[in-house]
JSON list of C-alpha atoms in Angstrom, two decimals:
[
{"chain": "G", "resi": 861, "resn": "MET", "atom": "CA", "xyz": [-17.30, -9.89, -25.00]},
{"chain": "G", "resi": 862, "resn": "THR", "atom": "CA", "xyz": [-18.28, -13.54, -25.40]},
{"chain": "G", "resi": 863, "resn": "LEU", "atom": "CA", "xyz": [-20.79, -15.11, -27.66]},
{"chain": "G", "resi": 864, "resn": "GLU", "atom": "CA", "xyz": [-22.06, -18.92, -25.74]},
{"chain": "G", "resi": 865, "resn": "HIS", "atom": "CA", "xyz": [-23.58, -21.49, -27.58]},
{"chain": "G", "resi": 866, "resn": "ASN", "atom": "CA", "xyz": [-26.87, -20.50, -28.23]},
{"chain": "G", "resi": 867, "resn": "ASN", "atom": "CA", "xyz": [-25.88, -16.82, -30.35]},
{"chain": "G", "resi": 868, "resn": "VAL", "atom": "CA", "xyz": [-26.61, -14.64, -26.36]},
{"chain": "G", "resi": 869, "resn": "VAL", "atom": "CA", "xyz": [-23.87, -12.13, -26.11]},
{"chain": "G", "resi": 870, "resn": "ARG", "atom": "CA", "xyz": [-22.86, -11.50, -22.50]},
{"chain": "G", "resi": 871, "resn": "LEU", "atom": "CA", "xyz": [-20.83, -8.50, -21.61]},
{"chain": "G", "resi": 872, "resn": "SER", "atom": "CA", "xyz": [-17.96, -7.79, -19.85]},
{"chain": "G", "resi": 873, "resn": "ALA", "atom": "CA", "xyz": [-17.75, -5.65, -16.52]},
{"chain": "G", "resi": 874, "resn": "ARG", "atom": "CA", "xyz": [-15.00, -3.80, -19.03]},
{"chain": "G", "resi": 875, "resn": "ASP", "atom": "CA", "xyz": [-17.80, -3.90, -21.80]},
{"chain": "G", "resi": 876, "resn": "TRP", "atom": "CA", "xyz": [-20.11, -2.34, -19.77]},
{"chain": "G", "resi": 877, "resn": "ALA", "atom": "CA", "xyz": [-17.28, 0.43, -18.50]},
{"chain": "G", "resi": 878, "resn": "GLY", "atom": "CA", "xyz": [-16.86, 1.48, -22.59]},
{"chain": "G", "resi": 879, "resn": "ILE", "atom": "CA", "xyz": [-20.46, 1.88, -22.51]},
{"chain": "G", "resi": 880, "resn": "ILE", "atom": "CA", "xyz": [-20.94, 3.70, -19.56]},
{"chain": "G", "resi": 881, "resn": "GLY", "atom": "CA", "xyz": [-18.14, 6.13, -20.42]},
{"chain": "G", "resi": 882, "resn": "VAL", "atom": "CA", "xyz": [-19.51, 6.73, -24.29]},
{"chain": "G", "resi": 883, "resn": "SER", "atom": "CA", "xyz": [-22.80, 7.61, -23.14]},
{"chain": "G", "resi": 884, "resn": "VAL", "atom": "CA", "xyz": [-21.57, 9.56, -19.98]},
{"chain": "G", "resi": 885, "resn": "THR", "atom": "CA", "xyz": [-19.19, 11.40, -22.42]},
{"chain": "G", "resi": 886, "resn": "LEU", "atom": "CA", "xyz": [-22.37, 11.97, -25.04]},
{"chain": "G", "resi": 887, "resn": "LEU", "atom": "CA", "xyz": [-24.22, 12.97, -22.23]},
{"chain": "G", "resi": 888, "resn": "THR", "atom": "CA", "xyz": [-21.89, 15.87, -21.05]},
{"chain": "G", "resi": 889, "resn": "ILE", "atom": "CA", "xyz": [-21.26, 17.03, -24.90]},
{"chain": "G", "resi": 890, "resn": "LEU", "atom": "CA", "xyz": [-24.67, 17.48, -24.99]},
{"chain": "G", "resi": 891, "resn": "GLY", "atom": "CA", "xyz": [-25.63, 19.38, -22.12]},
{"chain": "G", "resi": 892, "resn": "SER", "atom": "CA", "xyz": [-22.92, 21.25, -22.25]},
{"chain": "G", "resi": 893, "resn": "ALA", "atom": "CA", "xyz": [-24.27, 22.87, -26.08]},
{"chain": "G", "resi": 894, "resn": "TYR", "atom": "CA", "xyz": [-27.87, 22.65, -24.43]},
{"chain": "G", "resi": 895, "resn": "LEU", "atom": "CA", "xyz": [-26.21, 25.17, -21.33]},
{"chain": "G", "resi": 896, "resn": "THR", "atom": "CA", "xyz": [-24.25, 27.68, -24.09]},
{"chain": "G", "resi": 897, "resn": "HIS", "atom": "CA", "xyz": [-27.65, 27.28, -26.10]},
{"chain": "G", "resi": 898, "resn": "ASP", "atom": "CA", "xyz": [-29.63, 28.51, -23.53]},
{"chain": "G", "resi": 899, "resn": "ARG", "atom": "CA", "xyz": [-27.51, 31.51, -22.63]},
{"chain": "G", "resi": 900, "resn": "LEU", "atom": "CA", "xyz": [-27.02, 32.86, -25.84]},
{"chain": "G", "resi": 901, "resn": "LEU", "atom": "CA", "xyz": [-30.79, 33.15, -26.42]},
{"chain": "G", "resi": 902, "resn": "MET", "atom": "CA", "xyz": [-31.22, 34.57, -23.30]},
{"chain": "G", "resi": 903, "resn": "GLN", "atom": "CA", "xyz": [-28.39, 37.33, -24.28]},
{"chain": "G", "resi": 904, "resn": "LEU", "atom": "CA", "xyz": [-30.34, 37.70, -27.44]},
{"chain": "G", "resi": 905, "resn": "VAL", "atom": "CA", "xyz": [-33.90, 38.19, -25.75]},
{"chain": "G", "resi": 906, "resn": "THR", "atom": "CA", "xyz": [-32.09, 40.13, -22.76]},
{"chain": "G", "resi": 907, "resn": "GLN", "atom": "CA", "xyz": [-31.03, 42.65, -26.08]},
{"chain": "G", "resi": 908, "resn": "GLN", "atom": "CA", "xyz": [-34.00, 42.62, -27.86]},
{"chain": "G", "resi": 909, "resn": "GLU", "atom": "CA", "xyz": [-35.72, 44.07, -24.55]},
{"chain": "G", "resi": 910, "resn": "SER", "atom": "CA", "xyz": [-33.39, 46.70, -24.24]},
{"chain": "G", "resi": 911, "resn": "ILE", "atom": "CA", "xyz": [-33.85, 47.78, -27.26]},
{"chain": "G", "resi": 912, "resn": "ASN", "atom": "CA", "xyz": [-37.50, 47.34, -27.41]},
{"chain": "G", "resi": 913, "resn": "ARG", "atom": "CA", "xyz": [-37.55, 50.03, -24.22]},
{"chain": "G", "resi": 914, "resn": "ARG", "atom": "CA", "xyz": [-35.00, 52.14, -25.93]},
{"chain": "G", "resi": 915, "resn": "LEU", "atom": "CA", "xyz": [-37.48, 52.18, -29.48]},
{"chain": "G", "resi": 916, "resn": "ASP", "atom": "CA", "xyz": [-40.43, 52.95, -27.16]},
{"chain": "G", "resi": 917, "resn": "LYS", "atom": "CA", "xyz": [-38.53, 55.64, -25.60]},
{"chain": "G", "resi": 918, "resn": "ILE", "atom": "CA", "xyz": [-37.98, 57.48, -29.24]},
{"chain": "G", "resi": 919, "resn": "GLU", "atom": "CA", "xyz": [-41.31, 56.56, -30.24]},
{"chain": "G", "resi": 920, "resn": "ALA", "atom": "CA", "xyz": [-42.67, 58.63, -26.97]},
{"chain": "G", "resi": 921, "resn": "LYS", "atom": "CA", "xyz": [-39.82, 61.53, -27.57]},
{"chain": "G", "resi": 922, "resn": "ILE", "atom": "CA", "xyz": [-41.46, 61.54, -31.32]},
{"chain": "G", "resi": 923, "resn": "GLU", "atom": "CA", "xyz": [-45.20, 61.52, -30.41]},
{"chain": "G", "resi": 924, "resn": "ALA", "atom": "CA", "xyz": [-44.98, 63.95, -27.59]},
{"chain": "G", "resi": 925, "resn": "PRO", "atom": "CA", "xyz": [-44.50, 67.56, -29.47]},
{"chain": "G", "resi": 926, "resn": "HIS", "atom": "CA", "xyz": [-47.40, 66.26, -31.36]},
{"chain": "G", "resi": 927, "resn": "ARG", "atom": "CA", "xyz": [-50.02, 65.70, -29.00]}
]
């Protein structure tokens, strides 16, 4: 990084490589966290659907003799 006479900062290729490296690292971490969160939510939804099906079956068995 160099500072010119008119207060303009010029970044070298090494500076840009560092900025890109940090950006890619952050995006990778955020992407990984998003995928993990999405997978956990899908597991939760699947479990809820399974519980709802079981609950419906139990309710049907309880209500069947009363009809």
